[in-house]
XYZ file of C-alpha atoms in Angstrom:
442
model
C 12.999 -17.575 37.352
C 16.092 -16.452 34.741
C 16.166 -16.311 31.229
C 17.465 -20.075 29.695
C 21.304 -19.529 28.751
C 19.652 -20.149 25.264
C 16.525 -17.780 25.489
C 15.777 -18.669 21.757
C 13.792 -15.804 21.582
C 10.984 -14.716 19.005
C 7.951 -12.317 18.193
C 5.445 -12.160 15.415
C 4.845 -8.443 16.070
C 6.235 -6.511 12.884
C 8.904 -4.170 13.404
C 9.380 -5.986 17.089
C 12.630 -5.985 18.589
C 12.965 -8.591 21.267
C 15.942 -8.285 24.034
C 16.441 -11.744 25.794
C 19.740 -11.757 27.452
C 20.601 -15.413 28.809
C 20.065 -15.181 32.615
C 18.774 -12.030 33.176
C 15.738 -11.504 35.142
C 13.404 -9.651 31.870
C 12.589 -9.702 28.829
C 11.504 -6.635 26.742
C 9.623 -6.054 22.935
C 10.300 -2.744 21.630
C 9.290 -0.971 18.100
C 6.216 -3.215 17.008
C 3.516 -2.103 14.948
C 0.255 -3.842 15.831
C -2.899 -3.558 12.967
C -6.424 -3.352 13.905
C -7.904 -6.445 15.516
C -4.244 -8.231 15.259
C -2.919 -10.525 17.332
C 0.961 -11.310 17.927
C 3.361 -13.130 20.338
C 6.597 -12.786 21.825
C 8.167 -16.936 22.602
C 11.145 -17.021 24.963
C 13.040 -19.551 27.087
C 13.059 -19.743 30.850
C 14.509 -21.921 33.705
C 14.031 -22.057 37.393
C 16.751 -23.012 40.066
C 14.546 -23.953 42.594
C 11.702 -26.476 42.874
C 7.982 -25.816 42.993
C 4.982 -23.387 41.098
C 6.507 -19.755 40.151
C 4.079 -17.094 39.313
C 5.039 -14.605 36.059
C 3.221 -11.178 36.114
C 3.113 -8.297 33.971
C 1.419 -5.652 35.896
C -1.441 -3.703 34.441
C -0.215 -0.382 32.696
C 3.115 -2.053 31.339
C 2.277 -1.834 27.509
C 3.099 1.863 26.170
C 2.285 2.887 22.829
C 2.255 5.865 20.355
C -1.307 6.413 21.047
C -1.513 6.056 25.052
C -3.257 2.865 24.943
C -1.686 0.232 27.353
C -3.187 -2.821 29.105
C -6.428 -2.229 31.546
C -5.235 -5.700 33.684
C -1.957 -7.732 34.870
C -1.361 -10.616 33.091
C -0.152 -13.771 34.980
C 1.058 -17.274 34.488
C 2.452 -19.843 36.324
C 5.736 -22.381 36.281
C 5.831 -25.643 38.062
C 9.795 -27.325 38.271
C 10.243 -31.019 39.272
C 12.732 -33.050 40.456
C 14.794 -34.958 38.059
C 17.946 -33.784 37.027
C 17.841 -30.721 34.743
C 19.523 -30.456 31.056
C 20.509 -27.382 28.955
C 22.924 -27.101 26.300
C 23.998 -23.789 24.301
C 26.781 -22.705 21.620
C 28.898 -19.740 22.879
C 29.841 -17.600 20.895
C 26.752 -17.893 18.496
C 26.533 -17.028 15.711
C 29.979 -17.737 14.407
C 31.432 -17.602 10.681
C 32.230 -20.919 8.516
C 35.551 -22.321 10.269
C 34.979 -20.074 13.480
C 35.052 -21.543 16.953
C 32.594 -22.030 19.218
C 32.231 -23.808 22.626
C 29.222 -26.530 23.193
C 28.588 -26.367 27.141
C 26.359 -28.909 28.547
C 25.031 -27.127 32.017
C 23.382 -29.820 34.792
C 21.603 -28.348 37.422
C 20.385 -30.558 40.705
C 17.160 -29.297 42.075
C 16.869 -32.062 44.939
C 18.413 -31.836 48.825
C 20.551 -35.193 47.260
C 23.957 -35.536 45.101
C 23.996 -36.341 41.879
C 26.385 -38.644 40.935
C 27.741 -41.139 38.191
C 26.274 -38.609 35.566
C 26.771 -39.786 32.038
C 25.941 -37.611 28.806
C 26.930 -38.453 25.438
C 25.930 -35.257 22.421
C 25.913 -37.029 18.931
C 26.437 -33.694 16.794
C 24.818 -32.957 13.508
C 26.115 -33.586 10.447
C 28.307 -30.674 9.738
C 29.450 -29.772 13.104
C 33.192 -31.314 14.686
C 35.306 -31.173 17.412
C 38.746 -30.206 15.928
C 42.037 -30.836 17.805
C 43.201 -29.309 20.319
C 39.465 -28.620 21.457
C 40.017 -27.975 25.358
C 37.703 -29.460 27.107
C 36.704 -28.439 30.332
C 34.445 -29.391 32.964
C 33.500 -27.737 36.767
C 31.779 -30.667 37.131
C 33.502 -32.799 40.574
C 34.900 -35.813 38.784
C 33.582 -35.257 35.977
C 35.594 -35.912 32.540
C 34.752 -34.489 29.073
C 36.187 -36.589 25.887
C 35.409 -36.667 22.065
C 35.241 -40.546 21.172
C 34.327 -39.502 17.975
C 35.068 -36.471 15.598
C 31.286 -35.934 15.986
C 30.312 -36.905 19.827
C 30.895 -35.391 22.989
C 31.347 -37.363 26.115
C 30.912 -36.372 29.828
C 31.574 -39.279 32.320
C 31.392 -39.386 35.974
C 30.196 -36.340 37.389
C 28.380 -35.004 40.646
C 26.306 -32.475 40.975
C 25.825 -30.658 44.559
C 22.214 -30.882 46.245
C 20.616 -27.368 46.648
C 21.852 -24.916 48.448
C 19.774 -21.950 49.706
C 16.632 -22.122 47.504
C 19.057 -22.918 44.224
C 19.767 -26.001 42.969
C 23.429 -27.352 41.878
C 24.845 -27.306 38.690
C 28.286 -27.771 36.943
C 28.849 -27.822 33.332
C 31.684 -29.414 30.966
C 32.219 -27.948 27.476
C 34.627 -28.633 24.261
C 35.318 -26.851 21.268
C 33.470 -27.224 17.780
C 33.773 -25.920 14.366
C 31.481 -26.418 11.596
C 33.321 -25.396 7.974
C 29.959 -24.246 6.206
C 27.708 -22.001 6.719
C 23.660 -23.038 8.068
C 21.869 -23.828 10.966
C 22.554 -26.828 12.908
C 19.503 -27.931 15.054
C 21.847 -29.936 18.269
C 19.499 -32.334 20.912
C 19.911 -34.038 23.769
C 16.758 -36.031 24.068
C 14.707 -37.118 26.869
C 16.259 -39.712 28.959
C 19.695 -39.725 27.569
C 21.311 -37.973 30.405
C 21.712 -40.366 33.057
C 22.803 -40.394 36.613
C 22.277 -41.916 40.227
C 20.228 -39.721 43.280
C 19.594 -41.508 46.289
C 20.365 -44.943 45.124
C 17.737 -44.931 42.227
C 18.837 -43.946 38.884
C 17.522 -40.749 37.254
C 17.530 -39.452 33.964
C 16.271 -35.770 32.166
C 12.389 -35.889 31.702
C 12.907 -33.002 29.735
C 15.091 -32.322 25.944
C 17.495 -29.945 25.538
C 18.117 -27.964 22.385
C 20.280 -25.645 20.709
C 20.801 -24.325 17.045
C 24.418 -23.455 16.328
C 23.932 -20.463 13.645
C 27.090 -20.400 11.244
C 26.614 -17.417 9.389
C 28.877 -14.855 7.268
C 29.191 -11.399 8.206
C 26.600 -8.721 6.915
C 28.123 -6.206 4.516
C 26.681 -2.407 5.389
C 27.937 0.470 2.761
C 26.370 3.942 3.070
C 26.788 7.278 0.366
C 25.794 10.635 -0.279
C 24.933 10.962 -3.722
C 25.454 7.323 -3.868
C 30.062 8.418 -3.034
C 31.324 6.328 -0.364
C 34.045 6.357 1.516
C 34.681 2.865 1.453
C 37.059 1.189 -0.621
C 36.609 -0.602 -3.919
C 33.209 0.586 -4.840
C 31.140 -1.377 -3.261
C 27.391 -2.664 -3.602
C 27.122 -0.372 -6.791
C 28.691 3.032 -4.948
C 31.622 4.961 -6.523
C 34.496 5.921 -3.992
C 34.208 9.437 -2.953
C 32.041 12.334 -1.471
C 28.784 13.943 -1.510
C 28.540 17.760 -2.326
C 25.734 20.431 -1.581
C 24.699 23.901 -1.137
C 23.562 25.249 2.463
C 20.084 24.213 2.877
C 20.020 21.746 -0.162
C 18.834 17.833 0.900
C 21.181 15.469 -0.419
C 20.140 11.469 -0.263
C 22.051 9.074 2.068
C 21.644 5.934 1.223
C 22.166 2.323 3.042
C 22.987 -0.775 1.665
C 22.975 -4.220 3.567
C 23.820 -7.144 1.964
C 23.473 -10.891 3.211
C 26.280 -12.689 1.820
C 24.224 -15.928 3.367
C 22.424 -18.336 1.899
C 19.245 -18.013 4.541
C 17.080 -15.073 5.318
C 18.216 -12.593 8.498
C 15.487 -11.296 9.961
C 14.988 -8.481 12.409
C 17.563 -6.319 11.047
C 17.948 -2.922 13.253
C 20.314 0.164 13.573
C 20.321 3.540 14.166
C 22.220 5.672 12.471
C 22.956 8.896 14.351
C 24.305 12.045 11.900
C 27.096 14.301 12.686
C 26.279 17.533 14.408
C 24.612 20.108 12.107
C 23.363 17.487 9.581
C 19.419 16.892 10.030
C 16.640 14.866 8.350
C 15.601 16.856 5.799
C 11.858 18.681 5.817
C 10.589 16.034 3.406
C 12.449 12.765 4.815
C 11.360 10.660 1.695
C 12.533 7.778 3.538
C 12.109 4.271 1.498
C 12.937 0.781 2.184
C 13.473 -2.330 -0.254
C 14.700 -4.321 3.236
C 10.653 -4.312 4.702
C 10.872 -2.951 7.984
C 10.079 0.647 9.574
C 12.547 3.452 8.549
C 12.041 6.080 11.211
C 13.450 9.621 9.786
C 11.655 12.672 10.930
C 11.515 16.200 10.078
C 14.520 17.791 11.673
C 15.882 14.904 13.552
C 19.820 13.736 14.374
C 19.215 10.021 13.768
C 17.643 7.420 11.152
C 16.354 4.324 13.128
C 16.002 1.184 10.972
C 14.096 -1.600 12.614
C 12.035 -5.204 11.444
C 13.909 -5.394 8.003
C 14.161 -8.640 6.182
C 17.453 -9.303 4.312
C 16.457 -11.738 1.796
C 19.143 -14.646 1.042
C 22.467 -13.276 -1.017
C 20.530 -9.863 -1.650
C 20.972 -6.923 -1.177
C 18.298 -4.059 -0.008
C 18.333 -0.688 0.420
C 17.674 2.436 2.744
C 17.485 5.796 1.791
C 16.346 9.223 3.416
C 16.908 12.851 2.731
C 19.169 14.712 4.934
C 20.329 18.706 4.680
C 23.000 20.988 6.868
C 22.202 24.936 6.612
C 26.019 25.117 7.948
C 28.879 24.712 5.461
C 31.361 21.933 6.711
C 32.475 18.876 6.077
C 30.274 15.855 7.674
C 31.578 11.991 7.898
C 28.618 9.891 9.067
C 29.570 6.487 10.067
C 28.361 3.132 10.925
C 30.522 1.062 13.191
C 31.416 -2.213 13.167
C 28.015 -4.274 14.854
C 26.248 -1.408 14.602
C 23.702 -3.335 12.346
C 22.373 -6.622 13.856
C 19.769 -9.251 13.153
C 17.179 -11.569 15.226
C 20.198 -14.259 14.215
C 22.548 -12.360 15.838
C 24.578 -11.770 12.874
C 26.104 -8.284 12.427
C 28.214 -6.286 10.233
C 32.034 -6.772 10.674
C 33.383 -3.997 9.095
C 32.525 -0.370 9.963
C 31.214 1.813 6.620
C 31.467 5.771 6.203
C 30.063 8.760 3.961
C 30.995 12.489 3.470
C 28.978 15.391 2.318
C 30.755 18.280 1.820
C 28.360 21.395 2.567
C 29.666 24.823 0.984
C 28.605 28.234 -0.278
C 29.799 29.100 -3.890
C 32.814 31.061 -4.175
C 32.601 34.750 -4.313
C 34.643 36.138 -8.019
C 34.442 39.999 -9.088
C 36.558 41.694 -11.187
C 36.850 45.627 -11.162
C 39.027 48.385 -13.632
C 40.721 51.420 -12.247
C 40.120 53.824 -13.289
C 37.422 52.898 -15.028
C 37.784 55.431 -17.985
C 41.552 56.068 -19.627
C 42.554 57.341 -22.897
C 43.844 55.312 -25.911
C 46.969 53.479 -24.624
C 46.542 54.470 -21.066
C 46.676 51.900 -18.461
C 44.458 50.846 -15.714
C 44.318 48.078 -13.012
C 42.398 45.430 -13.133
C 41.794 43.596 -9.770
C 40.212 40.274 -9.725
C 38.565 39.444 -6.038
C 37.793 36.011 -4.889
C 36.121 35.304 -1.897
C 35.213 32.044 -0.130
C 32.370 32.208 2.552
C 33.199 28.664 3.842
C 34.608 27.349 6.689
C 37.208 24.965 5.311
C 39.684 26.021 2.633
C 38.824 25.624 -0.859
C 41.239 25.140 -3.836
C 40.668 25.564 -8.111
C 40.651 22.433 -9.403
C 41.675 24.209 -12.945
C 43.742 27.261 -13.816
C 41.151 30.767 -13.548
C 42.193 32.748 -16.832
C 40.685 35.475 -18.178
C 40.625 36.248 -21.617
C 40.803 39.973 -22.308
C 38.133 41.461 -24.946
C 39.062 42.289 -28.263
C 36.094 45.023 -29.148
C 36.313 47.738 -30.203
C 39.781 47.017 -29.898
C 42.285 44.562 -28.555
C 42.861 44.820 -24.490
C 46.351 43.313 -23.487
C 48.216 43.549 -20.362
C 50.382 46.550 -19.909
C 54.135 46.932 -20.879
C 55.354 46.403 -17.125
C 52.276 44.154 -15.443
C 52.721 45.305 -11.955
C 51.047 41.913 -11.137
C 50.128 41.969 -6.908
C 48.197 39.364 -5.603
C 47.441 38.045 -2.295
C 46.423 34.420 -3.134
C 48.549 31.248 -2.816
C 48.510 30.482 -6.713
C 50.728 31.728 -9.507
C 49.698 34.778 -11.766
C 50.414 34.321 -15.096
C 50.375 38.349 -16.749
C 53.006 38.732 -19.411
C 53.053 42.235 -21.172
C 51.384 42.222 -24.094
C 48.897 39.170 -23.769
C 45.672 38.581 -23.889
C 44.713 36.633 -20.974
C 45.316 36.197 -17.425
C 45.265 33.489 -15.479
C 45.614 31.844 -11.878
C 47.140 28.828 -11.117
C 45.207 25.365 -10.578
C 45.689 24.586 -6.806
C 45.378 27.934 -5.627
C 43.646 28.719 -2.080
């Protein structure tokens, strides 16, 4: 027993993430939240290769929780597959954007010790959905040939399908390209008894329909600030371009925006967000939600986890949690492209960054010497500036000091003598009343 190539799957267990990967062997629900006396449910798709009863188990002790509470006793159920020929269609890639490409594949599988022959299959698609030209049809199918008769049908003519081999049965698919040019869900069948073929003589048809919903959806749009600065261009979802500034040990808010450019619901939204090295959660996460969904952000930690939100149609929502560094530095905290998904599979396209620059205040003294001289006698003034950080900083305006005029004017000296060790010009000329250093200096 596999996962269906369209496992389809679902929970009603908030904050549940379900991972149903088409073929694979398991299925797994991680992050719900279960209230007292609740009940919820996790739906998926399986198939069988081989004929006969197949027993499911989950062994006793599987469930683990916060709490330590898991289940006392297996659970078990049981699978019974017959022995008409089997049906199952599926979009790949899916979801895809409006005018995107994706392949319809129409997989037969032959669970008896016979061949399948003369297998015929015609796919009326939904309104909405085409076959464009140059589609490429294929088929593995032995004699099998895949047409479009229509804009809007798919065709697959004359096929066999090998008997079982080894406990598995035989299959061959044939698949074509389609495009659908808006976005929306399109709900594709193959109903019961429309797939025919010939086994033994006696003509055979699926007992069973096959289903799949071909999800054309536009991108999500993640942006994410410090002080609501972003380093993504043109401002986006109400963020200025720019970065984040604190003091050692300060929290600063990051903040996450997801928008659904769609005209449905996503559901399931999840990410985690993991923070640069030396930026934490900050004692008091404050972490808030307008998406639903569990924000997980403690005390101290390297990551924000994100999971059950609910992007409601062309909204957007936000996330937001404290963070703090006691290290001065410059952190960029990014989200990469897919690194935000949904239970529809759709994902962000584009990756989104934010900066917070961490740094101690400058260090600026100023010191005569000597400290006591007689009328018209000259001293030197030294102005010290210090910076503490670990990154160079430069003024962003022109330093000048304006010399006091009580109890009488102070002006700079005849011949300046003007020394300085910073980068920046020194502007001293004899007789003023002010000194100043350069903007840009470092």
């Amino acid at each position: 027993m596999v996962l269906a190539p369209n496992p389809a799957a679902s929970t009603t267990c908030p904050g549940g993430v379900v991972t149903a990967t088409a073929n694979a062997r398991s299925v797994s629900l991680s992050g719900a939240s279960l209230a007292p006396n609740a009940v919820c449910t996790v739906d998926v798709n399986v198939t069988s290769l081989a004929l006969g009863a197949i027993t499911n188990t989950i062994p006793a002790s599987s469930l683990q929780t916060d709490q330590g509470l898991t289940n006392a006793s297996a659970a078990n159920t049981s699978l019974g597959m017959g022995s008409q020929i089997g049906v199952i269609k599926q979009f790949l890639p899916n979801p895809v954007q409006p005018n995107q490409r994706s392949r319809l594949r129409i997989t037969f599988y032959n669970p008896t010790a016979a061949e399948i022959t003369n297998v015929l299959a015609l796919d009326n698609l939904p309104g909405g959905i085409t076959i464009p030209s140059g589609s490429n049809p294929v088929t593995t199918c032995v004699g099998g040939v895949v047409t479009a008769p229509t804009p809007s049908s798919l065709n697959i003519s004359g096929a066999k399908i090998a008997p079982t081999s080894g406990g598995a049965a035989g299959s061959c698919y044939g698949e074509i390209d389609v495009i659908a040019a808006a976005e929306g869900d399109f709900v594709n069948t193959i109903p019961v008894g429309t797939v025919t073929a010939t086994s033994g003589g006696a003509s055979i048809s699926n007992t069973q329909a096959t289903t799949d919903t071909l999800k054309v959806k536009k991108p999500l749009v993640v942006n994410k600030a410090f002080d609501d600065k972003t380093l993504d261009v043109g401002n986006p979802a109400g963020f200025t371009t720019g970065w984040g500034t604190r003091a050692p040990g300060a929290a600063a808010i990051l903040k996450i925006k997801l928008t659904n450019p769609n005209s449905t619901a996503l559901t399931g939204a999840i990410f985690t967000d993991s923070l640069p090295t030396g930026l934490v959660v900050a004692t008091t996460p404050a972490a808030s939600s307008t998406c639903g969904g569990v924000v997980t952000a403690l005390p101290s930690a390297t990551s924000v986890r994100f999971t059950g939100g609910t992007l409601a149609a062309n909204n957007v929502c936000t996330l937001a949690v404290s963070v703090l560094s006691n290290i001065s530095g410059t952190y960029t905290n990014q989200i990469p492209a897919g690194g935000v998904t949904t239970f529809e599979g759709v994902s962000n396209e584009e990756a989104t960054s934010a900066k917070l620059v961490v740094s101690s205040p400058v260090g600026l003294s100023k010191a005569f010497s000597p400290t006591v001289i007689p009328a018209n006698g000259t001293s030197t003034l030294t102005f010290t500036l210090g910076n503490p950080n670990s990154s160079a900083i430069t003024l962003a305006a022109a330093l000048t000091d304006t010399l006091p005029s009580a109890p009488g004017q102070m002006v700079v000296a005849a011949v300046p003598a003007v020394v300085s060790t910073c980068t920046g010009a020194v502007t001293a000329g004899a007789g003023a009343t002010s000194i100043t250093l350069a903007n840009g200096t470092s």
